[in-house]
Coordinates of C-alpha atoms and ligand atoms in Angstrom, one line a residue:
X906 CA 0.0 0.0 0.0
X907 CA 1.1 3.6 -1.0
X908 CA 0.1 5.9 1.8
X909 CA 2.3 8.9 1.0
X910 CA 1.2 9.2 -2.7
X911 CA -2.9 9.2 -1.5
X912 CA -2.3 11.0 1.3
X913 CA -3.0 11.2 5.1
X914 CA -6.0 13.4 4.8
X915 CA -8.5 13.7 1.7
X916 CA -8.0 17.8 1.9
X917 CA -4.0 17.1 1.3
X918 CA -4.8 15.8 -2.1
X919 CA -7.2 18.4 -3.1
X920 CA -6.7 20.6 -6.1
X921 CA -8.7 22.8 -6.7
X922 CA -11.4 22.8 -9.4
X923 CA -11.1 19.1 -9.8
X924 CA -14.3 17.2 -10.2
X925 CA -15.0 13.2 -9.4
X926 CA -18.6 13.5 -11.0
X927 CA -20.2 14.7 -14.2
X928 CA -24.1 15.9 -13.6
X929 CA -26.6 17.0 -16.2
X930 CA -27.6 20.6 -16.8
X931 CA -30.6 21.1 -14.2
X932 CA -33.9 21.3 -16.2
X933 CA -35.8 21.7 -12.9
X934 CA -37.8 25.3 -13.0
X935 CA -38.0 25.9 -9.5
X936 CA -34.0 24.9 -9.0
X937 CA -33.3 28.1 -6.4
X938 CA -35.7 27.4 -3.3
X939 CA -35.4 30.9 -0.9
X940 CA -33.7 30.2 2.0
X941 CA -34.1 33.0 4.7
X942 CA -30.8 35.0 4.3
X943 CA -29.7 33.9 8.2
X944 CA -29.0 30.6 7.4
X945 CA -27.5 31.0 3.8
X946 CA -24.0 30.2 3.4
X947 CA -21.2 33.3 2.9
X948 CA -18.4 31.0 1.3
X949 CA -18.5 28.1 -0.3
X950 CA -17.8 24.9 1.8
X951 CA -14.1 23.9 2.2
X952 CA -14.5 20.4 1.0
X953 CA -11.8 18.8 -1.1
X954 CA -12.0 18.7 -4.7
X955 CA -10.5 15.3 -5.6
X956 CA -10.9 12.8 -8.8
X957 CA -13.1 9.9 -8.4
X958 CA -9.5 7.5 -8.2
X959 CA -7.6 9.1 -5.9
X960 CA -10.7 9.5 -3.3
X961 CA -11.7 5.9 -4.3
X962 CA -7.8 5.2 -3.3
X963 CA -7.4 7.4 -0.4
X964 CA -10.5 5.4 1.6
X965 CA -9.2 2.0 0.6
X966 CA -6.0 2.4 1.6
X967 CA -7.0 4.0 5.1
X968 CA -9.2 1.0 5.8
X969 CA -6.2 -1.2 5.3
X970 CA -4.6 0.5 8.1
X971 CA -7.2 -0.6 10.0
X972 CA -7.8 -4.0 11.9
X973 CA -11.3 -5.9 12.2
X974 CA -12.7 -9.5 12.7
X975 CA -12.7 -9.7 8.8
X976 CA -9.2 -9.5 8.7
X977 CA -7.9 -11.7 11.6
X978 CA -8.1 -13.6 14.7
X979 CA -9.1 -11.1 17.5
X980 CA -8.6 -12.1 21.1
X981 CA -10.0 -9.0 23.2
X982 CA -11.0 -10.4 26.4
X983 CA -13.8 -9.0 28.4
X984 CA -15.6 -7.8 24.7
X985 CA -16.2 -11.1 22.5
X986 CA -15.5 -10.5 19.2
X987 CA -16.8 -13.1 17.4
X988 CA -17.1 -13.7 13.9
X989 CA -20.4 -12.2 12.9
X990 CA -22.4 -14.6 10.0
X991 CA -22.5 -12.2 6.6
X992 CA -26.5 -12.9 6.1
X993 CA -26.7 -11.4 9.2
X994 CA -25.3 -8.2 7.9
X995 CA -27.5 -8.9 4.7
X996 CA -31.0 -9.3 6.2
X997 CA -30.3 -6.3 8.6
X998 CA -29.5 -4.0 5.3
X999 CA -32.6 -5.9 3.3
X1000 CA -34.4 -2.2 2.1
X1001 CA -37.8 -3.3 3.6
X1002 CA -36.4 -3.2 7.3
X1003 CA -33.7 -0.3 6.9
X1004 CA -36.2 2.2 5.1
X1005 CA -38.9 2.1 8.0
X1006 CA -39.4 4.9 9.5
X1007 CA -39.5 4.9 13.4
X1008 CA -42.6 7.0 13.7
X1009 CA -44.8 5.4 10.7
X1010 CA -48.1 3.9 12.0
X1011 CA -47.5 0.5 13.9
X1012 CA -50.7 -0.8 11.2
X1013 CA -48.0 0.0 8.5
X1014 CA -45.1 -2.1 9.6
X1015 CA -46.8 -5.2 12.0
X1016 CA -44.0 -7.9 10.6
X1017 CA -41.6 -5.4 11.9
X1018 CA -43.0 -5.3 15.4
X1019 CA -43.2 -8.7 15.4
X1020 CA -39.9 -9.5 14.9
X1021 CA -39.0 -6.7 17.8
X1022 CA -41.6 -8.7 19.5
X1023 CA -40.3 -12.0 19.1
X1024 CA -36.4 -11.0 20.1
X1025 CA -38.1 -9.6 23.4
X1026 CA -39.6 -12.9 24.2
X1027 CA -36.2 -14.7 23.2
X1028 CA -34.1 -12.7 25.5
X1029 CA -36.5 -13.4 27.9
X1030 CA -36.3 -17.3 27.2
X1031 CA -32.7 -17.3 27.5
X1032 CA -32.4 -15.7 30.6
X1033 CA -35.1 -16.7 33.1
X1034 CA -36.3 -13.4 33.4
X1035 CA -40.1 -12.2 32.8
X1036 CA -39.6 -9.1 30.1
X1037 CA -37.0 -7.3 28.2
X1038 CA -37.0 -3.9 27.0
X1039 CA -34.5 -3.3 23.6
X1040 CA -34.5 0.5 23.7
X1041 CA -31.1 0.6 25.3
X1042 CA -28.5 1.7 23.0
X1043 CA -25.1 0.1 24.4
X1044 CA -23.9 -1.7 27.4
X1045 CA -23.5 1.0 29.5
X1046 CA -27.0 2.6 28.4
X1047 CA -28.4 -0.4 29.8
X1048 CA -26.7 -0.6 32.9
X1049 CA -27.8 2.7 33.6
X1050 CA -31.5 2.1 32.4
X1051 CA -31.1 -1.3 34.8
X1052 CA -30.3 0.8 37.7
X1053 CA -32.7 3.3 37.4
X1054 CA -35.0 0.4 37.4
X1055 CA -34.0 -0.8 40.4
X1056 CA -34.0 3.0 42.1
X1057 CA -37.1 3.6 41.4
X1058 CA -38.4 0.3 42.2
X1059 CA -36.9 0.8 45.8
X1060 CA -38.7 4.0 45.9
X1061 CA -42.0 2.9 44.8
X1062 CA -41.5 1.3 48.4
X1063 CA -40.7 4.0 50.5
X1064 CA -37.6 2.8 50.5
X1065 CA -35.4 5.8 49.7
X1066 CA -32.1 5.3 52.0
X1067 CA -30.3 2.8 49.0
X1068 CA -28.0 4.6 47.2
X1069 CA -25.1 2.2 47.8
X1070 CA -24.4 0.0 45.0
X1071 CA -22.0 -2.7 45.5
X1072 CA -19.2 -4.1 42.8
X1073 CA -16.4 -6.3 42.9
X1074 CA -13.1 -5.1 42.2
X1075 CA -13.0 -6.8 39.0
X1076 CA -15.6 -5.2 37.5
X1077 CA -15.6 -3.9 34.0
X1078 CA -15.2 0.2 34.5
X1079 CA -18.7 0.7 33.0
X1080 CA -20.2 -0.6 36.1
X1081 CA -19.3 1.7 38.4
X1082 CA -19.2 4.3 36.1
X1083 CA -23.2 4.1 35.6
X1084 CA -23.7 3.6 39.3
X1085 CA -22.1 6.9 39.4
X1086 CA -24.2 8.8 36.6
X1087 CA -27.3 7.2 38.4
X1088 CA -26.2 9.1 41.6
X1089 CA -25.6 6.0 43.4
X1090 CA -22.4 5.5 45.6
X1091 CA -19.9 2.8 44.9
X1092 CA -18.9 0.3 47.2
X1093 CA -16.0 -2.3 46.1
X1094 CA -16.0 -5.8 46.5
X1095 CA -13.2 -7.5 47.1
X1096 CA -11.6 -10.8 45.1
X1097 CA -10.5 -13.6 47.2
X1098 CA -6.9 -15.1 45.2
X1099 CA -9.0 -17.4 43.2
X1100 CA -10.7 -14.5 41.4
X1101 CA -13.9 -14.9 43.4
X1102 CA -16.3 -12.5 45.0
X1103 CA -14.9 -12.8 48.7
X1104 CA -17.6 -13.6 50.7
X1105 CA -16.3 -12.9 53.8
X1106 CA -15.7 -9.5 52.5
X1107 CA -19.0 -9.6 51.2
X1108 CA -21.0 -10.5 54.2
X1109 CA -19.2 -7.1 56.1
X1110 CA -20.3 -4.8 53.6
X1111 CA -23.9 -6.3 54.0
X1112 CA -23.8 -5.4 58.3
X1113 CA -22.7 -2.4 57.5
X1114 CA -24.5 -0.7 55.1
X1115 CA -27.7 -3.2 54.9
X1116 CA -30.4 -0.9 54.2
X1117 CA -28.5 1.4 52.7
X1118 CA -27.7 -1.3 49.8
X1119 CA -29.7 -1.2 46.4
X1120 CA -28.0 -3.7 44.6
X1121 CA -24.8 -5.8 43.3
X1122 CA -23.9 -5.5 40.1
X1123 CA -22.1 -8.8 39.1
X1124 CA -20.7 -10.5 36.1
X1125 CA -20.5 -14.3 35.9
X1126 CA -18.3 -16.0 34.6
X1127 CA -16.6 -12.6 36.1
X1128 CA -14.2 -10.7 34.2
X1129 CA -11.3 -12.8 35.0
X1130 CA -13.5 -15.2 32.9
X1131 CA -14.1 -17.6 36.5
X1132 CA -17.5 -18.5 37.3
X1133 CA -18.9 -17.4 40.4
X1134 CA -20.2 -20.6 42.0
X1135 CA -21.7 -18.9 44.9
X1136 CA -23.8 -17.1 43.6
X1137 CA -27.1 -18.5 46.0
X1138 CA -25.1 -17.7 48.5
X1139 CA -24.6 -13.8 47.3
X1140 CA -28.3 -13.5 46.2
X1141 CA -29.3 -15.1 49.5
X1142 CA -27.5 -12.3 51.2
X1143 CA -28.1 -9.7 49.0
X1144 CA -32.0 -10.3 48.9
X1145 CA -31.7 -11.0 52.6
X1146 CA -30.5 -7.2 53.1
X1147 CA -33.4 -5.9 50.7
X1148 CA -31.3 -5.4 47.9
X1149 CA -31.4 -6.5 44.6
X1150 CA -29.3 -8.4 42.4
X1151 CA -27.7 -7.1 39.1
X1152 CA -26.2 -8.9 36.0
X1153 CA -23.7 -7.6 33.6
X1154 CA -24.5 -10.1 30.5
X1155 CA -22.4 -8.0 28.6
X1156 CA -20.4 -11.6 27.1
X1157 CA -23.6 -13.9 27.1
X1158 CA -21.4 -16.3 25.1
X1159 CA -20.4 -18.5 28.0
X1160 CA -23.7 -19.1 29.6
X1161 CA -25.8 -19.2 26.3
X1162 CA -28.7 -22.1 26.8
X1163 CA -26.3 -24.0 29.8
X1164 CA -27.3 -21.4 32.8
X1165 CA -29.5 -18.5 33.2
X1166 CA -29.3 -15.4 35.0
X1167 CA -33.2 -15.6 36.0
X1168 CA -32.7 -19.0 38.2
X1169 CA -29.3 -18.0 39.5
X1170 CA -31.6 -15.2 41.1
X1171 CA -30.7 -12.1 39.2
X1172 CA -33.3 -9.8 39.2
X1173 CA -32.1 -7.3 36.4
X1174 CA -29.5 -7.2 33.6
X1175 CA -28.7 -6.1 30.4
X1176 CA -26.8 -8.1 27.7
X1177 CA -24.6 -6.7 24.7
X1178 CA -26.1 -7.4 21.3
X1179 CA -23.3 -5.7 20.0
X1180 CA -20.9 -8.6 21.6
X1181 CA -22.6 -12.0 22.0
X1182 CA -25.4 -11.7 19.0
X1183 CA -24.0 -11.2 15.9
X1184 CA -22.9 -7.5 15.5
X1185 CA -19.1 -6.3 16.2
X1186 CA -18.5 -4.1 19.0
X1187 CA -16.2 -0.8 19.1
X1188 CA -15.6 1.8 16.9
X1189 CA -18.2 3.7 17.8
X1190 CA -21.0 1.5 15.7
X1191 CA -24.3 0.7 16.7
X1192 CA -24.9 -0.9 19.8
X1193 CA -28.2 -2.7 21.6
X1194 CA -28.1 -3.0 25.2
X1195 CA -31.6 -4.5 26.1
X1196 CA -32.9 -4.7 29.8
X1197 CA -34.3 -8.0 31.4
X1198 CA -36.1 -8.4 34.4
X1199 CA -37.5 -10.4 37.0
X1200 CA -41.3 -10.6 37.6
X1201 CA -42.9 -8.2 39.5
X1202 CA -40.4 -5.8 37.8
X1203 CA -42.2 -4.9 34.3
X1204 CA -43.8 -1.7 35.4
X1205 CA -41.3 0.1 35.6
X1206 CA -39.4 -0.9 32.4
X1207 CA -39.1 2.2 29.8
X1208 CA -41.5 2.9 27.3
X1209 CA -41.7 2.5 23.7
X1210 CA -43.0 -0.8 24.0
X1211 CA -44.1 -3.4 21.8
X1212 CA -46.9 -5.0 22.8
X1213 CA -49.1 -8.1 20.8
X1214 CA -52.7 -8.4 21.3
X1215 CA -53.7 -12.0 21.1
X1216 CA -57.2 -11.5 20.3
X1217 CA -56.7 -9.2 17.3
X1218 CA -53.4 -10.4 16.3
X1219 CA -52.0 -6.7 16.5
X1220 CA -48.5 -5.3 17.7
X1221 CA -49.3 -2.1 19.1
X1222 CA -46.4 0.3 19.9
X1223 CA -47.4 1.6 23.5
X1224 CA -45.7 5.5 24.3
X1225 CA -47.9 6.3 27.1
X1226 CA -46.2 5.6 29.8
X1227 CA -47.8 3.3 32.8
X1228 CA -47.3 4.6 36.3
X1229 CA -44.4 3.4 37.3
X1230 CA -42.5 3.5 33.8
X1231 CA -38.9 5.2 33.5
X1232 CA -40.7 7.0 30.4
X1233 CA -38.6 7.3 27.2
X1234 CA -34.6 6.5 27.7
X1235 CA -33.2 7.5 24.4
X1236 CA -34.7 8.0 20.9
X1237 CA -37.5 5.6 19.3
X1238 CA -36.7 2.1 19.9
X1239 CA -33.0 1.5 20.3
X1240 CA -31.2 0.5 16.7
X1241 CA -33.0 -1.8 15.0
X1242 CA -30.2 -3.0 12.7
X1243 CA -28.4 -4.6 15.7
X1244 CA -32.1 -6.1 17.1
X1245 CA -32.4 -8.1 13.5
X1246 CA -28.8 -9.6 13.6
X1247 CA -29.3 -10.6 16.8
X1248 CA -32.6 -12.4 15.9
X1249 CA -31.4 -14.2 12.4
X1250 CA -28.2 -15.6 14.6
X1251 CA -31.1 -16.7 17.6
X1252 CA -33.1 -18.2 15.0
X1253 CA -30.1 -19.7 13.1
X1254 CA -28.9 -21.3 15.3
X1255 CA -31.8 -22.4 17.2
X1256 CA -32.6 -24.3 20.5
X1257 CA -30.1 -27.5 19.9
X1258 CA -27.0 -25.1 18.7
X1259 CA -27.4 -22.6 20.9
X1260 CA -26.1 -24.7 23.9
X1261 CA -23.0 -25.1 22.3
X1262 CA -22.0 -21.6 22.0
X1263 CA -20.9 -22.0 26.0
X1264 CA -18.7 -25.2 25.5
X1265 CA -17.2 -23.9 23.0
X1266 CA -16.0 -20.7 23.9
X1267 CA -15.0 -22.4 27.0
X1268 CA -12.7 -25.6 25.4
X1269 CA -11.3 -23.2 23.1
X1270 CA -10.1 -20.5 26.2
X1271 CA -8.8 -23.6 28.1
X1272 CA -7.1 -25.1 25.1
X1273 CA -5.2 -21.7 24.9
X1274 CA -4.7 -21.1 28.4
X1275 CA -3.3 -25.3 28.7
X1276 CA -1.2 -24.6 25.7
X1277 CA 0.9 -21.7 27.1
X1278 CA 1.4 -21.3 30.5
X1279 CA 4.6 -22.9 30.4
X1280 CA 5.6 -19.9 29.1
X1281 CA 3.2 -17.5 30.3
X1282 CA 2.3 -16.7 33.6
X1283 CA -1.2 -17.9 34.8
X1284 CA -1.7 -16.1 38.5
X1285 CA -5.3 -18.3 39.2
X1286 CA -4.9 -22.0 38.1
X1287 CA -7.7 -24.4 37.0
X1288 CA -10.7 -24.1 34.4
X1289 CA -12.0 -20.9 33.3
X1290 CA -14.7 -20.3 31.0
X1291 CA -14.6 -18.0 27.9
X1292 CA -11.7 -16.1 28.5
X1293 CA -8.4 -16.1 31.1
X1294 CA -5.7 -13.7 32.4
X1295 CA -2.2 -14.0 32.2
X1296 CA 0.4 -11.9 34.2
X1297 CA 3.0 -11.1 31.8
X1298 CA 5.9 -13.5 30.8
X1299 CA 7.0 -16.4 33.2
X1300 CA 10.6 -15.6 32.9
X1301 CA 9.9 -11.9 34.3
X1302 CA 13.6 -11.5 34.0
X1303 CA 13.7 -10.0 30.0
X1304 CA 11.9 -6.8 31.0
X1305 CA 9.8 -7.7 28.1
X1306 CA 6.0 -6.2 29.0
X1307 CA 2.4 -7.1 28.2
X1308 CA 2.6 -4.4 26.3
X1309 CA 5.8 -5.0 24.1
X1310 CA 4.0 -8.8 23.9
X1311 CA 0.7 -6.9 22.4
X1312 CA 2.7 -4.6 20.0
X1313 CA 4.8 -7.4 18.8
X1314 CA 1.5 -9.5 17.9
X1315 CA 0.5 -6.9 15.7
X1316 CA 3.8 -7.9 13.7
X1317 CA 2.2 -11.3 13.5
X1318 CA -0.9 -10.0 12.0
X1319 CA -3.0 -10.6 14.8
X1320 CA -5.3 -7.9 17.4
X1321 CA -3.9 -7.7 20.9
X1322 CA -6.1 -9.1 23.8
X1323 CA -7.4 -6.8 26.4
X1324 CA -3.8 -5.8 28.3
X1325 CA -4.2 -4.1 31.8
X1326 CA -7.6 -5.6 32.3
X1327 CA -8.7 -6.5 35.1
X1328 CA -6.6 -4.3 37.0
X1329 CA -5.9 -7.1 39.7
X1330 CA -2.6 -8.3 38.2
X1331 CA 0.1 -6.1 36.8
X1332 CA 0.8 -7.1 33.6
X1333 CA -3.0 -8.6 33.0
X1334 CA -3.0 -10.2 29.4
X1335 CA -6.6 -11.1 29.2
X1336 CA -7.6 -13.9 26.0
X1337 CA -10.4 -14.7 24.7
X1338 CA -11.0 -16.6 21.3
X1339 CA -14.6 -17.1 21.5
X1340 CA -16.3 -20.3 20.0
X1341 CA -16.4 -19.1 16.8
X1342 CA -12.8 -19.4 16.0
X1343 CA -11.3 -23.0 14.3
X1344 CA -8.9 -25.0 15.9
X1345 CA -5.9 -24.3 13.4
X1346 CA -6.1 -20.6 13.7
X1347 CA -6.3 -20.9 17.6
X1348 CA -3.0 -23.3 17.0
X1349 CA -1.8 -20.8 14.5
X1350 CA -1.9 -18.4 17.5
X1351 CA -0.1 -20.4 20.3
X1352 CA 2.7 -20.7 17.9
X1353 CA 2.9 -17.0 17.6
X1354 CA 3.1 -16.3 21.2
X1355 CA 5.6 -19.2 21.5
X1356 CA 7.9 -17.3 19.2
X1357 CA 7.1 -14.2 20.7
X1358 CA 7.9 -15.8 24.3
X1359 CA 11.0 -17.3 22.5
X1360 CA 12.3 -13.6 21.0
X1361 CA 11.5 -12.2 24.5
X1362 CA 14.4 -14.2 25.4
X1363 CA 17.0 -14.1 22.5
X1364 CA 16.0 -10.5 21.7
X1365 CA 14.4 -8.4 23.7
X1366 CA 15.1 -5.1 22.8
X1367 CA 14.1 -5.8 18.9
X1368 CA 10.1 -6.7 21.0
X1369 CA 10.5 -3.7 23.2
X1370 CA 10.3 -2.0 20.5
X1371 CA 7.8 -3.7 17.6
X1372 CA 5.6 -3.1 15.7
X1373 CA 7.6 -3.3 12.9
X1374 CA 5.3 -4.0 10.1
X1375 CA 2.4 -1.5 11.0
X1376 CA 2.1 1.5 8.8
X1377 CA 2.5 3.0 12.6
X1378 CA 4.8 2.3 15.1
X1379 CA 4.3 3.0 18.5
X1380 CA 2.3 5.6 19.2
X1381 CA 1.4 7.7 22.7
X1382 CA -1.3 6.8 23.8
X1383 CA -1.8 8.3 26.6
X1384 CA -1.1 11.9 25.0
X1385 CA -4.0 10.2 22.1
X1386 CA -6.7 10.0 24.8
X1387 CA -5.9 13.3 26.9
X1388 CA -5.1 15.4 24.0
X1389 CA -6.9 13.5 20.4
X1390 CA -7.0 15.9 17.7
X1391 CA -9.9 15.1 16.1
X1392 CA -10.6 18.0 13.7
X1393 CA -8.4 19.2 10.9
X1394 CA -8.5 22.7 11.6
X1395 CA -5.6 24.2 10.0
X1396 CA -5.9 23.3 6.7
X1397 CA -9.9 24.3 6.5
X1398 CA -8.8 27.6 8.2
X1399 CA -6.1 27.6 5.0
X1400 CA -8.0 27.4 2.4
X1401 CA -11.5 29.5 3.2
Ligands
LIG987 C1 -18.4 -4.2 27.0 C2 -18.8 -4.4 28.4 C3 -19.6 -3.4 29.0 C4 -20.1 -2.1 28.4 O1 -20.7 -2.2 27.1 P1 -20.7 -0.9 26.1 O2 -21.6 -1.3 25.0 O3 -19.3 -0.8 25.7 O4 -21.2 0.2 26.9 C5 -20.0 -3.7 30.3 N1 -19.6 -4.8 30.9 C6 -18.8 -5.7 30.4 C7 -18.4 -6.9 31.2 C8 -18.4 -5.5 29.1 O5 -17.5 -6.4 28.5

């Protein structure tokens, strides 16, 4: 690829006057509609005047700079990134579904609404729990949606002294983060050595702040991909306290059709479309973060919702808001695109494959884990489920970081897992292949961080200081996140 001849920015290669179209003379009569003087333009727009190749060139090349599912094995623990079936992608872009309009008459668009319908029901299937909302637009929207559920639930009560949300230490940081924007106060839970929710711990928190508690928020298998086998013992003290029990379904994948949230006595949680049902995460795309929860609990879920009348066999879109209702959370109904995915992979796969999504992604983190702790270091022993932590290199003695070990992969061709995640462990490595991945490219993998582990040893300054194959090397990213230029300023400011 040829980045220096197309050019970092599309406004670099402009020239001006040059055209990448060809239109027809107008023959329209009315071709100047007034607009009011106030919000006519002064100067023409400073966009870039480019040939049809070179822009054609110029986006091509930039999206090989890029890395995605499509174009190799991606191990990010904590956010499965699976491989996402194409028809998926197909039936979501299929022209009846993406021209609807969210506000056209529910008479006008009843398969629609039944499909919306239908993915509500599945969730709700899956999980144990008695309704779903989908209107949640991400992860964190729902976690925040979840908790305001619970809030006001606790206040429909009387019971206005729980502001105190608790959260094990190894927590992803969106947890306490919406517990936070909620107005809720964080209280941390602390991990026993094998990873778990220490229970101990656990039960002092509870005698302390008992009725000041409004929930847990828990993921399980938690973020150090361990499952939580006490969990009737937590919701026994939990619920014994008043409180209510919260679950961060963020990564369904390992639980899919083996356990469910509702019988493990989870009384609200929200799961990631955009993560376990067919639609990749990050990069700021579309996201669906739907709500479940328990019986007793669908009042006060947030409105629209749809809603089938047996008798009439109608879908009706209900807006006015019951009692009790949060009212709207965000625009329309949540991102539809993402809800249809979700349902074709549900569907596809169906009630027999389903349950082997969990196995899977399970054998296939184990087989990893197995295969290299010889060489890497594994700080909590024994089975995990669809992901595991390593601390770094065994032989600690190189200098050679989590961090050089990430960069160097990108040499390989492959994504980095989640480094530095969970923040138990300081040079956390966190993998997770998901179930979608085959056996030789999970063996093609191992090899890789083999060698890696192998040049860590013979030459260690040539990985402290990779990539050396990217179109970037290392770059700051710590100055990137305080300080991200995001506009182009100068050059706009140039040329007007
Ligand atoms: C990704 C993730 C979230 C947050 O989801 P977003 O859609 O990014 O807001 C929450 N919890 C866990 C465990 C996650 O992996």
């Amino acid at each position: 690829m040829n980045n220096r001849l197309y050019g970092n920015l599309i406004f670099e290669l402009s020239k001006t006057g040059r055209k990448g179209y060809s239109l027809p003379q107008c023959d329209a009569t009315h071709s100047t509609a007034e607009l009011p003087e106030t919000l006519r333009r002064k100067d023409d727009a400073p966009l870039p005047e480019c040939d049809e190749l070179t822009v054609v060139r110029h986006y091509t090349n930039l999206s090989h700079n890029n890395f995605g599912v499509n174009d190799g094995f991606y191990p990010l623990g904590s956010c499965t990134m699976k491989y996402n079936p194409v028809i998926n992608e197909e039936i979501a872009a299929l022209k009846a579904f993406a021209d609807l309009h969210p506000l056209q008459p529910a008479e006008t668009c009843q398969p629609a609404l039944m499909l919306y319908h239908n993915l509500q029901q599945a969730l709700a299937e899956l999980t144990g729990l008695s309704e779903f909302t989908l209107n949640p637009c991400a992860g964190a929207h729902g976690e925040l949606t979840g908790l305001m559920i619970i809030r006001a639930y606790h206040e429909s009560r009387g019971d206005t002294r729980r502001t105190k949300v608790l959260i094990p230490d190894s927590a992803h940081g969106t947890n306490p983060a919406s517990a936070a924007v909620c107005g809720l106060e964080v209280v941390e839970v602390k991990s026993t050595a094998e990873g778990l929710v220490d229970l101990e711990h656990l039960h002092a928190l509870v005698e302390e702040h008992g009725p000041e508690i409004a929930a847990i928020m828990m993921t399980n298998p938690n973020t150090l991909g361990i499952f939580e086998k006490d969990i009737p013992l937590i919701a026994k003290e939990i619920h014994g306290c008043g409180a209510m029990m919260y679950y961060d379904g963020a990564n369904l994948n390992p639980m899919l059709g083996v356990v469910r949230p509702g019988d493990m006595g989870f009384d609200v949680m929200h799961i990631n479309l955009h993560k376990t049902f067919s639609t990749p995460h990050g990069g700021g795309g579309p996201g669906s973060g739907p709500v479940g929860v328990r019986k007793g609990l669908e009042d006060f879920l947030p409105t629209p919702r749809v809603v089938y009348y047996q008798a009439e066999d109608l879908y009706e879109v209900e807006t006015d808001s019951q009692d009790q209702s949060l009212g709207s959370i965000g625009s329309f109904f949540g991102n539809f695109g993402v809800m249809l995915k979700a349902y074709a992979y549900i569907l596809s796969l169906g009630n027999e494959n389903i349950k082997m999504v969990g196995p899977l992604a399970t054998l296939n983190a184990n087989y990893i884990k197995e295969s290299l702790k010889d060489v890497y270091e594994l700080p909590i022993e024994g089975l995990c489920k669809h992901e595991f932590v390593f601390d770094g290199l065994r032989d600690k003695s190189t200098g050679v970081t989590t961090m050089d070990i990430a960069k160097r992969l990108l040499d390989y061709g492959y994504h980095a897992p989640t480094i530095y995640f969970p923040l138990l462990f300081h040079e956390a490595m966190m993998i997770e292949p998901t179930e979608s991945e085959s056996k030789e490219t999970i063996d093609e993998f191992i090899k890789v961080m083999r060698t890696i582990a192998q040049e860590a040893k013979e030459q260690p300054d040539m990985v402290k200081s990779a990539p050396h194959n990217t179109p970037i090397g290392r770059v700051d990213d710590v100055l990137a996140a305080k300080h991200p230029i995001l506009t182009y300023q100068q050059l706009i400011n140039d040329k007007n």
